[in-house]
Short mmCIF file of C-alpha atoms and ligand atoms in Angstrom, two decimals:
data_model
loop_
_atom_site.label_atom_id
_atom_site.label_comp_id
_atom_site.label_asym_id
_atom_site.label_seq_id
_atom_site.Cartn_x
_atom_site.Cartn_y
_atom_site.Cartn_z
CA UNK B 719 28.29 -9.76 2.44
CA UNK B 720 30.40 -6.65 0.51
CA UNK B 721 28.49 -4.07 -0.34
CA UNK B 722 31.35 -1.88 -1.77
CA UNK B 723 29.55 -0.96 -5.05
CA UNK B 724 26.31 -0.08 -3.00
CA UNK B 725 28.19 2.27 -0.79
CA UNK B 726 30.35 4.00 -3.57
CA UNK B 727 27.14 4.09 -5.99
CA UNK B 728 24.86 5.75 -2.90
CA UNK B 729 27.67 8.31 -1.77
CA UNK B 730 26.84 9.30 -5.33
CA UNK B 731 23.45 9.88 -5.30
CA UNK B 732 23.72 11.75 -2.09
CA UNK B 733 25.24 14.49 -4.07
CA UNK B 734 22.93 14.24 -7.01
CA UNK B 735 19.41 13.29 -5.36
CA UNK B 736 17.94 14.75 -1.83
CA UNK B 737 18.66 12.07 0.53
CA UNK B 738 20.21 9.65 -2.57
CA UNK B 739 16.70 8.82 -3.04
CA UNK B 740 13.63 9.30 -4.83
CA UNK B 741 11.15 8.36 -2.29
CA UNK B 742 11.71 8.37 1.42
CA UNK B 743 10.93 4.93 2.32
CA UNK B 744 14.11 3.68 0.51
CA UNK B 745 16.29 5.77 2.79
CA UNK B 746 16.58 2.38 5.43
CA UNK B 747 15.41 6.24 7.55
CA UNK B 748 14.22 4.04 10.29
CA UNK B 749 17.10 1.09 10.95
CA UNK B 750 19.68 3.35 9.98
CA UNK B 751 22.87 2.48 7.64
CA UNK B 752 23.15 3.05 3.73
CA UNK B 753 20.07 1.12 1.13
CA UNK B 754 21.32 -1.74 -1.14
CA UNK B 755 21.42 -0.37 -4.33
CA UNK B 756 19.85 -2.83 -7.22
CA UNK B 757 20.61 -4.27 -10.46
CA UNK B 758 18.15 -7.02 -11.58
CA UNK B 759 15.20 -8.75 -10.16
CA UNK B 760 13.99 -12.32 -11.22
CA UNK B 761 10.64 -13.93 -9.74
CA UNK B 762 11.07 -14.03 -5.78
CA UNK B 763 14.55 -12.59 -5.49
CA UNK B 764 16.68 -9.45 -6.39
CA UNK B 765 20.09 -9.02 -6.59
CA UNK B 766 22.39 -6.22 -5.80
CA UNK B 767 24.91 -4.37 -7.43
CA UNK B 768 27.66 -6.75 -5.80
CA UNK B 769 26.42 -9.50 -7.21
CA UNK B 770 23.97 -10.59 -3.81
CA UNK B 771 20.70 -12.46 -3.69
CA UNK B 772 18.56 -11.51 -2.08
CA UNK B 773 14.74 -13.37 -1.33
CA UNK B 774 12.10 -10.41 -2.12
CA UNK B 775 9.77 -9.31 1.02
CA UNK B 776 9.63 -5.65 -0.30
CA UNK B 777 8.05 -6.55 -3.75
CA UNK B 778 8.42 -2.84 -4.65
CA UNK B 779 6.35 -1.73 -1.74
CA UNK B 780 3.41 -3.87 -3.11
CA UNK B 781 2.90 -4.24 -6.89
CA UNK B 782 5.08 -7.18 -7.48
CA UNK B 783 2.66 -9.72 -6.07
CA UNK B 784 3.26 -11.84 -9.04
CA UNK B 785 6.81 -11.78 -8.88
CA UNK B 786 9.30 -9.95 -10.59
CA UNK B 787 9.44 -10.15 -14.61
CA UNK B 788 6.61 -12.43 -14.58
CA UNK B 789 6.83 -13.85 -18.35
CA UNK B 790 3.35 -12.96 -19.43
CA UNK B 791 3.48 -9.19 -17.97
CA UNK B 792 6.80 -8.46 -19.83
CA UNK B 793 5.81 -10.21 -22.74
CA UNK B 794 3.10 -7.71 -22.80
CA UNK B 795 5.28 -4.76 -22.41
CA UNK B 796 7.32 -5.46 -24.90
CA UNK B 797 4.42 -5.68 -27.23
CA UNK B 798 3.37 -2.66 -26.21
CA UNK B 799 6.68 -0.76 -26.37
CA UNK B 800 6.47 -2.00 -30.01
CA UNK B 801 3.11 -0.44 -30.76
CA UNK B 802 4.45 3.49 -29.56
CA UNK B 803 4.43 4.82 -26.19
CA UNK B 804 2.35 7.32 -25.23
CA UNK B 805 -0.28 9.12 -27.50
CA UNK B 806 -2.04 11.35 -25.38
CA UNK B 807 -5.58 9.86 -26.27
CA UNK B 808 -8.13 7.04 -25.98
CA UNK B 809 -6.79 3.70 -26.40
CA UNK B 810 -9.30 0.14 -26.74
CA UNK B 811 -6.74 -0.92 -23.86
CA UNK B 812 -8.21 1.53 -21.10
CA UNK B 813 -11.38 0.05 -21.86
CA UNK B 814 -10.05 -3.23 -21.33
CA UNK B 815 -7.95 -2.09 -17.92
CA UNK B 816 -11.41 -0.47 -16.76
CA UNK B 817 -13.25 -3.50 -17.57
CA UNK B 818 -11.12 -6.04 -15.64
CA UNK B 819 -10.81 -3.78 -12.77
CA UNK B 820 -15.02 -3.52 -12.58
CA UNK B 821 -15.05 -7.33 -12.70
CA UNK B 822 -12.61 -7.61 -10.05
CA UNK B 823 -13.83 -5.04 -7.64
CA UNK B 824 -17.80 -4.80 -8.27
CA UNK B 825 -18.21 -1.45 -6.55
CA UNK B 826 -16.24 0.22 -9.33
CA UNK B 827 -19.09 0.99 -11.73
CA UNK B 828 -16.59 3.29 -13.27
CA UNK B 829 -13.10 4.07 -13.31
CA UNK B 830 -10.76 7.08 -14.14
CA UNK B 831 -6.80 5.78 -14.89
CA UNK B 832 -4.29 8.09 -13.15
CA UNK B 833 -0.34 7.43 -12.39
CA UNK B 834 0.03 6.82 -8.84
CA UNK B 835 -1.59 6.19 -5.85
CA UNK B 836 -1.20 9.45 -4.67
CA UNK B 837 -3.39 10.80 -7.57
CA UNK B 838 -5.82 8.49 -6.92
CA UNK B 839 -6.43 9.78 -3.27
CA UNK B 840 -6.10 13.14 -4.23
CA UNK B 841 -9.14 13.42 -7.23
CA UNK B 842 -10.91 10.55 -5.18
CA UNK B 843 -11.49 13.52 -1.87
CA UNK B 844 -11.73 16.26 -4.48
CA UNK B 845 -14.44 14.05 -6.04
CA UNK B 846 -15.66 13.54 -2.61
CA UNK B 847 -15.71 17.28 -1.93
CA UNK B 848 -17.23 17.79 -5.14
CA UNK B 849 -19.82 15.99 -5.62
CA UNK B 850 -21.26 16.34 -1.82
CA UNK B 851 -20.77 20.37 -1.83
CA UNK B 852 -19.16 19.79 1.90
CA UNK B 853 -15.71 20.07 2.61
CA UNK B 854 -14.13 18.26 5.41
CA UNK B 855 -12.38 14.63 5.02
CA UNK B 856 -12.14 12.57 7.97
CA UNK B 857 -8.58 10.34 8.23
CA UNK B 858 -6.99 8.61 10.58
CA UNK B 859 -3.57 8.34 12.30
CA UNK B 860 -1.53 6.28 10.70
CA UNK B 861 -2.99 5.75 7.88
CA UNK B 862 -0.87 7.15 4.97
CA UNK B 863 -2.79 8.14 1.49
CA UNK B 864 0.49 9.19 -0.39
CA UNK B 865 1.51 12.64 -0.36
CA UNK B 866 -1.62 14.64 -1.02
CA UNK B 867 -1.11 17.73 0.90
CA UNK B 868 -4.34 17.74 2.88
CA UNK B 869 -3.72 14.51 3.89
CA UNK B 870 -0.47 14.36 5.39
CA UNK B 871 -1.46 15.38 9.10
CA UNK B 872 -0.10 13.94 11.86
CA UNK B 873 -2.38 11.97 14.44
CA UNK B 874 -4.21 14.54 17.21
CA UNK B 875 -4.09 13.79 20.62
CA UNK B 876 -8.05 13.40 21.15
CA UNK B 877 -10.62 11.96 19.04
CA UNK B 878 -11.58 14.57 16.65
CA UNK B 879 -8.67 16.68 16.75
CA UNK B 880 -8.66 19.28 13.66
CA UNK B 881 -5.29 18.62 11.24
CA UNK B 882 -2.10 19.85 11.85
CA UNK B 883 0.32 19.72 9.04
CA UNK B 884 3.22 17.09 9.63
CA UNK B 885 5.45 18.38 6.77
CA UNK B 886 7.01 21.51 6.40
CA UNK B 887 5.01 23.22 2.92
CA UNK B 888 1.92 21.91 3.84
CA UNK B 889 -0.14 25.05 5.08
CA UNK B 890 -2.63 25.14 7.86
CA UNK B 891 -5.31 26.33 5.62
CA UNK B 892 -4.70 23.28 3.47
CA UNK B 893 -5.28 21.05 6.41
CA UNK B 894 -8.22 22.90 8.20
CA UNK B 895 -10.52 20.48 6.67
CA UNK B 896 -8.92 17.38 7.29
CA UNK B 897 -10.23 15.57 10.58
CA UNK B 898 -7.79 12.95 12.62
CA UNK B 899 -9.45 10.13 14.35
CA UNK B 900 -8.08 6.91 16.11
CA UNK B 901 -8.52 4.16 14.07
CA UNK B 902 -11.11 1.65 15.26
CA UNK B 903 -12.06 4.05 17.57
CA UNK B 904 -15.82 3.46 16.72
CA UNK B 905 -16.77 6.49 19.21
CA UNK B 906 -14.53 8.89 18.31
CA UNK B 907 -16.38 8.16 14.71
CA UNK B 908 -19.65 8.53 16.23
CA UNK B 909 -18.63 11.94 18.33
CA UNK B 910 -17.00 13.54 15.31
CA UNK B 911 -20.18 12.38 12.83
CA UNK B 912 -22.45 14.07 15.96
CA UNK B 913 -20.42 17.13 15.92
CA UNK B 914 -19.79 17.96 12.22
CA UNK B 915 -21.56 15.58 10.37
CA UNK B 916 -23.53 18.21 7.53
CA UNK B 917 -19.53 19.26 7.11
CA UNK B 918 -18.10 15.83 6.23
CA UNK B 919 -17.52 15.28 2.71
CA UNK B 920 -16.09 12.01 2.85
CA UNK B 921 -13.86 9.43 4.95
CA UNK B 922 -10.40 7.88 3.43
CA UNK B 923 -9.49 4.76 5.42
CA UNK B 924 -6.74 2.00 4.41
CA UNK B 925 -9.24 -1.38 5.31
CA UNK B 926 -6.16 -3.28 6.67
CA UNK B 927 -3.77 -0.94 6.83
CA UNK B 928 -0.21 -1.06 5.88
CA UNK B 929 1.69 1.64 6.59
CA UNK B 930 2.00 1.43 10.56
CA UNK B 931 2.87 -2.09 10.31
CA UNK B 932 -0.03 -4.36 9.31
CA UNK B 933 -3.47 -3.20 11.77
CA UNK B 934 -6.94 -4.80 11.17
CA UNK B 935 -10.00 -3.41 11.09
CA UNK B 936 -12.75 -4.55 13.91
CA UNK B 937 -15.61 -5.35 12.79
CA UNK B 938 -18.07 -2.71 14.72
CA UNK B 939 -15.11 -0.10 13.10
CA UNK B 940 -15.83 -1.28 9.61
CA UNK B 941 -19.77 -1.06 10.18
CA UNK B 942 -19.89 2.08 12.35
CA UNK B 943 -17.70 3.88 8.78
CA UNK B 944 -20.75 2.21 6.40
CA UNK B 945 -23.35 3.05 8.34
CA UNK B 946 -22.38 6.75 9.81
CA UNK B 947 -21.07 7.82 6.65
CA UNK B 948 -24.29 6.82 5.21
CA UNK B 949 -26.80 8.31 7.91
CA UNK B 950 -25.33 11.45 7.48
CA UNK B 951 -24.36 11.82 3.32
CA UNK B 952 -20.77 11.74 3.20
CA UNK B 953 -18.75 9.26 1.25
CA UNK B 954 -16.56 6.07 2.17
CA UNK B 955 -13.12 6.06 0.16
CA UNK B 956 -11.71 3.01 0.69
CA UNK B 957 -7.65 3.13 -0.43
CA UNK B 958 -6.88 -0.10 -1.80
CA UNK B 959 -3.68 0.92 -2.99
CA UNK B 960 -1.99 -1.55 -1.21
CA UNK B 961 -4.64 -4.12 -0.78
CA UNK B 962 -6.20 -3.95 -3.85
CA UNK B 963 -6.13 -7.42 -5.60
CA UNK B 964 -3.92 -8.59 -2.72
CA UNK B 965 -5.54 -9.52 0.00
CA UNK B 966 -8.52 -11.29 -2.57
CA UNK B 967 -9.11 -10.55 -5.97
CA UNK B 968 -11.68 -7.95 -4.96
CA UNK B 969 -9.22 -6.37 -2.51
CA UNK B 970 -10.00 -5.63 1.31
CA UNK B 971 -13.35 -4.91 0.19
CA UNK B 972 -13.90 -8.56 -1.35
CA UNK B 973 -12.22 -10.35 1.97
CA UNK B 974 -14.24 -8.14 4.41
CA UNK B 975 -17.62 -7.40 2.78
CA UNK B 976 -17.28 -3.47 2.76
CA UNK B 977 -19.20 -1.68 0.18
CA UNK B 978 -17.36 1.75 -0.52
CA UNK B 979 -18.52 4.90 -2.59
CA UNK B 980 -15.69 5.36 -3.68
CA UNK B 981 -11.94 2.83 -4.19
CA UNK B 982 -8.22 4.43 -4.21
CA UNK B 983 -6.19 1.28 -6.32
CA UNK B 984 -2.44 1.68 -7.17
CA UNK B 985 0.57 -0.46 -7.00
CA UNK B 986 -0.53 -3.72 -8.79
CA UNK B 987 -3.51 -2.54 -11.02
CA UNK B 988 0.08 -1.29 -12.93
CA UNK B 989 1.63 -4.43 -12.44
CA UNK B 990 5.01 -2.63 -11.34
CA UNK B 991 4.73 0.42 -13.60
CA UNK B 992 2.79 3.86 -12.98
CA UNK B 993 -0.93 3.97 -12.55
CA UNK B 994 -3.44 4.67 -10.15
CA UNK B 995 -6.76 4.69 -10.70
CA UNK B 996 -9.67 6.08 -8.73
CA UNK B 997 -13.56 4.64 -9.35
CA UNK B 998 -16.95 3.83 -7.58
CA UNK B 999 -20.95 4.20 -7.94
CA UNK B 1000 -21.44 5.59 -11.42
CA UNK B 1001 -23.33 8.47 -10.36
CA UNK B 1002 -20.20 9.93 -8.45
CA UNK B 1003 -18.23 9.02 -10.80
CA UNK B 1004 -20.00 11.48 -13.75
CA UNK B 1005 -19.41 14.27 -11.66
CA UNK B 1006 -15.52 13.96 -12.90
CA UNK B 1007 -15.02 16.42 -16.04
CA UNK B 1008 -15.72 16.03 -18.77
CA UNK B 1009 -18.78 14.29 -17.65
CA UNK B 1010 -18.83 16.45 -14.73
CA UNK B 1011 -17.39 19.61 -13.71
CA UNK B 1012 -14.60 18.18 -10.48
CA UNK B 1013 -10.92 18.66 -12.63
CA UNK B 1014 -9.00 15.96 -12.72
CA UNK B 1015 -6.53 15.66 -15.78
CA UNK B 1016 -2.87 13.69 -16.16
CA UNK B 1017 -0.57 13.75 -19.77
CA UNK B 1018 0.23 10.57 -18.81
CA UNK B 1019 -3.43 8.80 -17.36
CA UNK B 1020 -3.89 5.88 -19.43
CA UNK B 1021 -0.56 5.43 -20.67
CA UNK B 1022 -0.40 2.51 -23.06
CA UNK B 1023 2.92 0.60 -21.44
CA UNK B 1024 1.46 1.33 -18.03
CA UNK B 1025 -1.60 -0.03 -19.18
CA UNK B 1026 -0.76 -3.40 -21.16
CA UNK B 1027 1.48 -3.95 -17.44
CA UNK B 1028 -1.76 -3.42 -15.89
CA UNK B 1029 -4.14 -5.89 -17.57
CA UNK B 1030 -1.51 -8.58 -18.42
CA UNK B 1031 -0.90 -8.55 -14.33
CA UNK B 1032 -4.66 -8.20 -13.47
CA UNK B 1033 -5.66 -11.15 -16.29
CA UNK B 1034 -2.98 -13.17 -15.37
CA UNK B 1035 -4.38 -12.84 -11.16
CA UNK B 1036 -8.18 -13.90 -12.72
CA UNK B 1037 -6.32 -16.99 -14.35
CA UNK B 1038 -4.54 -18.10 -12.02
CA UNK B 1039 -5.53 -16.62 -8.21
CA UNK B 1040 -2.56 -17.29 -6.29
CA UNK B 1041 -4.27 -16.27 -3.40
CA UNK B 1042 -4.62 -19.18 -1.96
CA UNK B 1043 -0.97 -19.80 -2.48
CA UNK B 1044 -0.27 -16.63 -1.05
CA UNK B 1045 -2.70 -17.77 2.05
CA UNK B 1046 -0.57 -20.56 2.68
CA UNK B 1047 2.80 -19.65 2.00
CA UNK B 1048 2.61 -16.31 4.40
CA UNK B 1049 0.61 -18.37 7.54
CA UNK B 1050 3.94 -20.88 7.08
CA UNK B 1051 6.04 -17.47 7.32
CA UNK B 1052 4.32 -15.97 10.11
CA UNK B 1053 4.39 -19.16 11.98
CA UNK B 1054 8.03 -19.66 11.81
CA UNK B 1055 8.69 -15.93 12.53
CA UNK B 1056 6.47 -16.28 15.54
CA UNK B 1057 8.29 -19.35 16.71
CA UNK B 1058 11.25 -17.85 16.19
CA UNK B 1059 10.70 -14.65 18.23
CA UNK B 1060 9.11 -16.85 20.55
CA UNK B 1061 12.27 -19.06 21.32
CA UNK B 1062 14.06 -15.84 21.76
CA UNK B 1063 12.52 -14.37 24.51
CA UNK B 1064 11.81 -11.24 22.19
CA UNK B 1065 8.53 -9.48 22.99
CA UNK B 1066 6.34 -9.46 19.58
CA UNK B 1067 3.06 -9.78 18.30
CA UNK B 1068 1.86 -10.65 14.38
CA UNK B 1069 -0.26 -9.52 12.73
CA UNK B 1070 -1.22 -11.01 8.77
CA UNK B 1071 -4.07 -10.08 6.45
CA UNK B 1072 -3.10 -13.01 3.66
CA UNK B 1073 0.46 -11.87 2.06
CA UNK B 1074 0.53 -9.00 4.54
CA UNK B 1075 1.86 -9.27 7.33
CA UNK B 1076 4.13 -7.55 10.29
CA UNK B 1077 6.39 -9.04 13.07
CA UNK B 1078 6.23 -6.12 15.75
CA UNK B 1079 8.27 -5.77 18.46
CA UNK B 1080 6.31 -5.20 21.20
CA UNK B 1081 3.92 -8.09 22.62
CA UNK B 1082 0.57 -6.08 22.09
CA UNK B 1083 -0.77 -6.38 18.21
CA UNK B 1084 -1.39 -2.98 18.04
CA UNK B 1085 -4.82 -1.93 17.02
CA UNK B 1086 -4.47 2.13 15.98
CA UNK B 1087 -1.24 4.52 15.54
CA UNK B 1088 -0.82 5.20 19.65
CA UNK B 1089 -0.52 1.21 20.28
CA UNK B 1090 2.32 0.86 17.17
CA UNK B 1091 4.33 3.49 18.33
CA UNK B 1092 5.06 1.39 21.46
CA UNK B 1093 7.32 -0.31 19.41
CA UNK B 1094 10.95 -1.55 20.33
CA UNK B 1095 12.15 -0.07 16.76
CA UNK B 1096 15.93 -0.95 17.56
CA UNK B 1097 15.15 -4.11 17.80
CA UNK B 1098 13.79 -4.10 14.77
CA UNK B 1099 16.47 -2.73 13.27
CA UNK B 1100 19.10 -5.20 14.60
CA UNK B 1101 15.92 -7.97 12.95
CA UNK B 1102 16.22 -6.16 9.63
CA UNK B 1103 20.11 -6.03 9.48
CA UNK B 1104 20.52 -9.89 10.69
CA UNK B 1105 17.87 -10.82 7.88
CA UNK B 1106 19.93 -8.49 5.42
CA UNK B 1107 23.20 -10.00 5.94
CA UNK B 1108 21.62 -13.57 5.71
CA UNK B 1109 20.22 -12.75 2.06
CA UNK B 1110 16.87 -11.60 2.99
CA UNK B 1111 15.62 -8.25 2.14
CA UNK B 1112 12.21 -7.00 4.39
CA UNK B 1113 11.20 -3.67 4.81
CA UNK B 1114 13.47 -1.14 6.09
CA UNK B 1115 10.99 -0.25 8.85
CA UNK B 1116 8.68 -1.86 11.61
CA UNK B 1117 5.77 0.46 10.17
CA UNK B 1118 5.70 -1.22 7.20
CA UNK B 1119 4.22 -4.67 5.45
CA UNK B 1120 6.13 -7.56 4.21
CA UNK B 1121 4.52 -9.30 0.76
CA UNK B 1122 4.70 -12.14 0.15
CA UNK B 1123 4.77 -13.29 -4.20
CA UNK B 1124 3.13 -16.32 -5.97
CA UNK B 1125 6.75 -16.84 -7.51
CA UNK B 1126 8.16 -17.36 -3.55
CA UNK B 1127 8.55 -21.16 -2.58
CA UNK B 1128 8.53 -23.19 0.63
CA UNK B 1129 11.85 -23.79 0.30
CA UNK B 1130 12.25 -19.36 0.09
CA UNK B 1131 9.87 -19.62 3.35
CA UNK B 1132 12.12 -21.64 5.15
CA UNK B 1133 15.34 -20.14 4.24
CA UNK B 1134 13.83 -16.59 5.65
CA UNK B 1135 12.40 -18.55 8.72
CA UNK B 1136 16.16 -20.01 9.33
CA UNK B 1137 17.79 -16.56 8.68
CA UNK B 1138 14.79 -15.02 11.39
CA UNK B 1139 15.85 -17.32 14.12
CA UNK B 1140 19.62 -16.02 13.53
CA UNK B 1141 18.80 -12.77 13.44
CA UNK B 1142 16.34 -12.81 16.64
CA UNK B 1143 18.73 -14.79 18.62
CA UNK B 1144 22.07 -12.52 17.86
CA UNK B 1145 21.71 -10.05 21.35
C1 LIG E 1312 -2.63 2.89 1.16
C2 LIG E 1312 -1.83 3.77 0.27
N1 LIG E 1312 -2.43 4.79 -0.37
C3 LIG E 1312 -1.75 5.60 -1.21
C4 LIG E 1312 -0.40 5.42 -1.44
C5 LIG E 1312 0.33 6.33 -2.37
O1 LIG E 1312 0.65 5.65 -3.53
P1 LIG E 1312 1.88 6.15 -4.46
O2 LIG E 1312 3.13 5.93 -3.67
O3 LIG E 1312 1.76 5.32 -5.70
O4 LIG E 1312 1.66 7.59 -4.74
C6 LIG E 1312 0.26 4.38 -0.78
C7 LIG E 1312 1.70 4.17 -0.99
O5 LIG E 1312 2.36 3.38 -0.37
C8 LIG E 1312 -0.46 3.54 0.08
O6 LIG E 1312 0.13 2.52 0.73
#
């Protein structure tokens, strides 16, 4: 495969953009080599600037789940676009966004429209902070909540390790207050609830998480957050950034009965284009000015594009749930990729969550960040490269989801399951 236009187009950007990229992930940081550079994307697949196909794992880290350019979403965009783009005040169609969003996820009594997930974490702990008058927020390792500065800490060695910063800029102070647990480490909950539980304002979890390769949640972890954060006032923030209207219709929560105070939502509730959106019990949710007196502003909340993307992706997932599609099409997936590691001889585990899903390279599915960073990540990286070259693109790192979209096919299924076996079986 030439990638000759990639290459010349990337050099480029190395001299124009930190990294030639605007967001880390992209870098292909952790299997090494230069990113494909894009042109187009149509349904399941993308294609480069060389003119390859590629069949679509990456789904823009998450949005896409309906496929790229899905007829009715840019058929709604374009309508928009028509109507102006940005005005800068209320519009009937953040009523309408809000309203579909309640309807899908229940607990959201209420609903503020920001533009990324990262806002969304960040006013949903401020809100957290704000409306219980405490001030620490519990986290854990390995779960990522975008780049809010208070929450990018790295994992502590014990159970209730206080933050330290794991990004140069971020200050100690800024951390102080953020609290690293294990996740499903149901005692080191219970020992850091005993020990500061009149200081915690609030726990942010990812219920599957994502972003160290997919993890579940036990069951005893997912009560022991309910019923802790409960006994002792502080709030649940559940981040369904990425899992939001993926994993169900009503996101994690939906799939694994968890009733949150508060819901993070990002990625698809813009159906590929810029929101966030933060939301929960209604009498949190007043405490946000100018019903309340916690800040949270953005020139461009609510924007109308951003919105119609959002609506026409979120109706469209009401009228048609392809989650059962999705269900079926990514347990075919996994089972070929486990076969396929299997009759190499490669140590792996799997672990799915309906269109999530992770092939790791070690043969423990790990359970919390120590147990994924046992990883073979070179082998990954020679997996990621073989599925490259055969016309598949995954993530660019073992700590990362695949997605699978209602527009892929068995036939797309296969073809990636045949490219795996190559790729696993190449030394
Ligand atoms: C669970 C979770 N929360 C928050 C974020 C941050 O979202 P954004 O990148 O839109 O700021 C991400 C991004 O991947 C995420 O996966």
């Amino acid at each position: 495969m030439l990638h000759d236009q990639s290459h010349a187009i990337f050099s480029r950007a190395q001299q124009l953009i930190p990294g030639g990229v605007n967001s880390p992930a992209r870098a292909f940081g952790g299997v090494g080599g230069e990113p494909v550079v894009f042109e187009r994307a149509a349904g399941a697949y993308l294609f480069d600037v060389d003119g390859n196909r590629y069949i679509d794992y990456v789904g823009a880290w998450g949005p896409m789940i309906l496929g790229h350019q899905h007829p009715v979403v840019v058929e709604a965009v374009k309508k928009a676009a028509d109507r102006g783009f940005s005005f800068g005040a209320p519009t009937r169609a953040e009523n309408e966004l809000a309203e579909l969003i309640s309807a899908c996820v229940p607990s959201i009594e209420m609903v503020r429209l920001v533009s990324s997930g990262t806002e969304a974490t960040m006013s949903a702990i401020r809100l957290a902070r704000g409306f219980t008058g405490r001030d620490v927020i519990i986290k854990f390792a390995g779960n990522y909540h975008g780049h809010v500065d208070s929450l990018l800490v790295a994992a502590g060695s014990s159970a209730a390790t206080l933050g330290v910063p794991n990004s140069p800029g971020v200050t100690a102070g800024t951390t102080k207050d953020t609290l690293i647990l294990q996740y499903n480490d149901v005692p080191g909950l219970e020992e850091a609830f005993a020990k500061h539980g009149s200081r915690i304002a609030g726990v942010i979890f990812e219920p599957v998480v994502g972003n160290m390769g997919v993890v579940v949640p036990s069951p005893a972890f997912l009560t022991g957050l309910r019923s802790l954060s409960q006994q002792h006032g502080a709030l649940l923030i559940c981040d369904e950034v990425m899992t939001g209207f993926r994993v169900a219709l009503g996101g994690a929560q939906e799939r694994l009965k968890i009733q949150p105070d508060i819901t993070t939502l990002g990625k698809i509730v813009g159906g590929g284009l810029p929101i966030g959106a933060y939301g929960g019990r209604r009498d949190i949710m007043q405490h946000i000015l100018p019903a309340g007196k916690v800040f949270q502003a953005g020139t461009n909340s609510g924007n109308p594009i951003a919105t119609a993307a959002g609506i026409a992706t979120l109706q469209e997932l009401r009228k048609n749930p392809p989650h059962e599609k999705l269900e079926q099409l990514s347990a075919r997936l996994a089972d070929g990729l486990l076969t396929a590691a299997k009759s190499a001889g490669v140590p792996h585990s799997l672990s799915r969550v309906g269109s999530m899903l992770t092939l790791f390279f070690n043969e423990q599915a790990p359970h919390d960040w120590p147990t994924a960073a046992k990883c073979d990540t070179a082998r990954f990286a020679q997996y990621f490269w073989g599925l490259l070259e055969s016309g598949v693109y995954m993530p660019c790192s073992q700590y990362e989801a695949l997605f699978v979209s209602a527009a892929h096919t068995e036939a797309d299924i296969d073809a990636t399951i045949t490219a795996a076996q190559a790729a696993l079986q190449s030394p």
